[in-house]
Short mmCIF file of C-alpha atoms in Angstrom, two decimals:
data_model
loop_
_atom_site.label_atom_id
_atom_site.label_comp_id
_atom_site.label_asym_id
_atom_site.label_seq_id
_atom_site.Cartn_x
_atom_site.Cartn_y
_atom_site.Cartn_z
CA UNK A 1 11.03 -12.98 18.96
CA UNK A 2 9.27 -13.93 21.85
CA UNK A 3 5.99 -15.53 22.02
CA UNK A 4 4.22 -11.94 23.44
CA UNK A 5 6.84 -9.47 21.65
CA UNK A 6 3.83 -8.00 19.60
CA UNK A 7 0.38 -8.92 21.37
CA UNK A 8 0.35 -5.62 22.56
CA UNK A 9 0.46 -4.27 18.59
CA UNK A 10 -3.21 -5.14 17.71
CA UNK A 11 -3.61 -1.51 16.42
CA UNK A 12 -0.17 -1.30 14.16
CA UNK A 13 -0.63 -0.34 10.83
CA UNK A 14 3.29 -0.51 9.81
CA UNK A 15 5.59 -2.78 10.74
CA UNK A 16 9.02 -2.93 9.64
CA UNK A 17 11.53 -6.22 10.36
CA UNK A 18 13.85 -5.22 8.10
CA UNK A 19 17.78 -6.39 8.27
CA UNK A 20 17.29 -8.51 11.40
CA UNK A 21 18.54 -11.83 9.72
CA UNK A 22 15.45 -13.84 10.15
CA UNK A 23 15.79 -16.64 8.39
CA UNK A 24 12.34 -18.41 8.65
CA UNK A 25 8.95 -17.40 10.02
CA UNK A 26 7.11 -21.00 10.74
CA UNK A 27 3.99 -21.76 11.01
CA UNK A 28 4.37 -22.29 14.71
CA UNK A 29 5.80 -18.90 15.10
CA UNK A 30 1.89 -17.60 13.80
CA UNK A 31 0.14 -20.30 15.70
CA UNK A 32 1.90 -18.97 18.97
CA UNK A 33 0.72 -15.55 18.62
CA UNK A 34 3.41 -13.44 16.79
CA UNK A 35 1.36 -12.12 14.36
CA UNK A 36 -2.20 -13.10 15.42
CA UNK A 37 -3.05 -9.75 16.49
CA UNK A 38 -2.24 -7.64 14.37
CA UNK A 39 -5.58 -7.46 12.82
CA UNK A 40 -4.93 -3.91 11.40
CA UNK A 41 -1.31 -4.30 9.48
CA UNK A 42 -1.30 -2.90 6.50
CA UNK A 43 2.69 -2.61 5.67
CA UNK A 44 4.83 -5.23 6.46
CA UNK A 45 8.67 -4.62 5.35
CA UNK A 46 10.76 -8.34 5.84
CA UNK A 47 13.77 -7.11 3.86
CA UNK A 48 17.54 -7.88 3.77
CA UNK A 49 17.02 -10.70 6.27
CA UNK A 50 17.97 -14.49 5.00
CA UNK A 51 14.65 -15.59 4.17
CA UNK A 52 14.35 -18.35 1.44
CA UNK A 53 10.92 -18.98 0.93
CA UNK A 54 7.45 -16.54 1.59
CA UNK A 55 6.29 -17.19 4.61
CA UNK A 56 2.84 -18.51 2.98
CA UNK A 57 1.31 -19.91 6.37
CA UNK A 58 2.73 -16.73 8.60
CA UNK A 59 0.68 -13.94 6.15
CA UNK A 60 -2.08 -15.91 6.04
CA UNK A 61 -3.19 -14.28 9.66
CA UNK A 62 -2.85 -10.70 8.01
CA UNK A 63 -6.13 -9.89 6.70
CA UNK A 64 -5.34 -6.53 6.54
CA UNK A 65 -2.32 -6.40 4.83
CA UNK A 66 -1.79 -4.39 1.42
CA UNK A 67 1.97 -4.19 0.98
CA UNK A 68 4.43 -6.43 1.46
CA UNK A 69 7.68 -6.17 1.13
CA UNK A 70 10.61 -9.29 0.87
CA UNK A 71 13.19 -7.28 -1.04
CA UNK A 72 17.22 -8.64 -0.38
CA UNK A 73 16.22 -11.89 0.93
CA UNK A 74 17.60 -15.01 -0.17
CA UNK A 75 14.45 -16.59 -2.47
CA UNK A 76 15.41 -18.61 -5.18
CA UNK A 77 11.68 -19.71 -6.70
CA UNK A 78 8.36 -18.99 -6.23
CA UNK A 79 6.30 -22.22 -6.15
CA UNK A 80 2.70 -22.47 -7.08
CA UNK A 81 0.38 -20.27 -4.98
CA UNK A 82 3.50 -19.10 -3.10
CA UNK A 83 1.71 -16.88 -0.75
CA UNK A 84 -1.36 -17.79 -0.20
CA UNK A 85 -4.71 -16.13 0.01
CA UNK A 86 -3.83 -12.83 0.68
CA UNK A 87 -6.92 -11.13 -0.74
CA UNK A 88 -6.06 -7.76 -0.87
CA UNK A 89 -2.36 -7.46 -0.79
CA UNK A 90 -2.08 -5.00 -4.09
CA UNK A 91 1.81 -4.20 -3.55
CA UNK A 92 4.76 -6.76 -3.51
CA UNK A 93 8.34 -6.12 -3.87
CA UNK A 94 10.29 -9.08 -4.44
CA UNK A 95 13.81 -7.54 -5.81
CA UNK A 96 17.32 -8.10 -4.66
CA UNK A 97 16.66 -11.37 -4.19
CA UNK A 98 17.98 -14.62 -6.36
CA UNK A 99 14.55 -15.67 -7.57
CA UNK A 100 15.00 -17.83 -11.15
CA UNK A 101 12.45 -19.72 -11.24
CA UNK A 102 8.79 -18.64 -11.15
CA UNK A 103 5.95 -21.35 -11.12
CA UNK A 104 3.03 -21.55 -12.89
CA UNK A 105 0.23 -19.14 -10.77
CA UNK A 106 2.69 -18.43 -8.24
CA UNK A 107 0.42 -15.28 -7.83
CA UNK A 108 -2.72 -17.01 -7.58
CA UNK A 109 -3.80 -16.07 -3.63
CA UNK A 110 -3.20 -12.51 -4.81
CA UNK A 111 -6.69 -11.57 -7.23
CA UNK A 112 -6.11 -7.79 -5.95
CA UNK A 113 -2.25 -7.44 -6.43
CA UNK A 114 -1.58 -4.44 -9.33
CA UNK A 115 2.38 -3.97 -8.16
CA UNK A 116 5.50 -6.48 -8.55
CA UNK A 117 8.57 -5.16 -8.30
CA UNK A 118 11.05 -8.56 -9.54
CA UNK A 119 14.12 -6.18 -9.72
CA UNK A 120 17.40 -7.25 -9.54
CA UNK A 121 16.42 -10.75 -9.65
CA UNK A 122 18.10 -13.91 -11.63
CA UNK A 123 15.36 -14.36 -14.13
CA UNK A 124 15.46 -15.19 -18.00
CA UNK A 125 12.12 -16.28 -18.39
CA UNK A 126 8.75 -16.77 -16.74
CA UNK A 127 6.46 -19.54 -18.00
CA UNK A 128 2.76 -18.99 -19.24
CA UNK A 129 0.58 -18.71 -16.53
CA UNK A 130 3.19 -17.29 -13.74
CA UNK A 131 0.69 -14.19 -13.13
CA UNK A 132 -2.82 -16.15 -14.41
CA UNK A 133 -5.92 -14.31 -12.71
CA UNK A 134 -4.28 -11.00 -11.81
CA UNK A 135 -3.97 -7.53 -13.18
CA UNK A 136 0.00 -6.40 -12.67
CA UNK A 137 2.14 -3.56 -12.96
CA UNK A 138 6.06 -4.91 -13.39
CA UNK A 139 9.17 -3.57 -12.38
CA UNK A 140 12.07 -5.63 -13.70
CA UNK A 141 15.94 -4.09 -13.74
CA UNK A 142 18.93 -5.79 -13.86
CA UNK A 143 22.54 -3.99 -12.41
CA UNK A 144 23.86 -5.20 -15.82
CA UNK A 145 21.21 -3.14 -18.44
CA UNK A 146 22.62 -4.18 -21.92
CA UNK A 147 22.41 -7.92 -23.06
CA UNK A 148 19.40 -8.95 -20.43
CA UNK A 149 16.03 -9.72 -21.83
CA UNK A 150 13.84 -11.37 -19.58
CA UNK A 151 10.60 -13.01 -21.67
CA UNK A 152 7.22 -13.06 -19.74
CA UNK A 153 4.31 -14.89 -20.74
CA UNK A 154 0.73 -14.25 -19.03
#
């Protein structure tokens, strides 16, 4: 993207990046203006693109934003606070990705988030405290339905 691409966007309310094989939004990206104005996102769809880590410092500019979606990306573990303060983001959708290892409050910049889907995911277990301080609903399927329990501690 170009430094200006979406300064003109300040009034967006959707926006969907979806299958354009980004591969890293950095901080400098944000800094520069990308997503700066887009004071009134509420959607923002990053899936099947090669992203392998949230993009904690990039959504921090998105005040607005409510859903977010990283589905078919290529995360692998969700460190502590892995997305920052995103104080109102209440819908996240994580699946199709290769995330096996989730931190201890990994959700903790999210006190409004109700929604997780971790479908399709490599997990076999997710340590006490993963989702400390929020109220969740969880999705969790696996392509392979028989001999898959996945243990979750809160």
């Amino acid at each position: 993207l170009k430094k200006d691409a979406l300064r003109q966007l300040n009034i967006v309310s959707n926006l969907d990046l979806s299958g354009n094989m980004i591969n890293n939004i950095a901080n400098s990206l944000m800094l520069s203006g990308h997503f700066g104005n887009l004071n009134t996102l509420g959607t923002l769809k990053l899936c099947g693109n090669n992203i392998t880590e949230p993009p904690k410092a990039a959504l921090g500019a998105l005040r607005a934003l409510q859903h977010l979606h990283l589905c078919q990306n290529q995360l692998t573990q969700l460190k502590k606070d892995a997305f920052g303060q995103l104080n109102i983001v209440s819908n996240l959708d994580l699946s199709g990705n290769k995330i096996n290892n989730i931190s201890y409050s990994a959700f903790e910049g999210l006190p409004q988030l109700v929604n997780i889907d971790l479908s399709f995911n490599n997990l076999s277990w997710v340590p006490p405290g993963a989702f400390l301080g929020i109220l969740f609903n969880i999705q969790y399927k696996t392509p392979n339905f028989h001999n898959q329990y996945v243990f979750f501690h809160s």
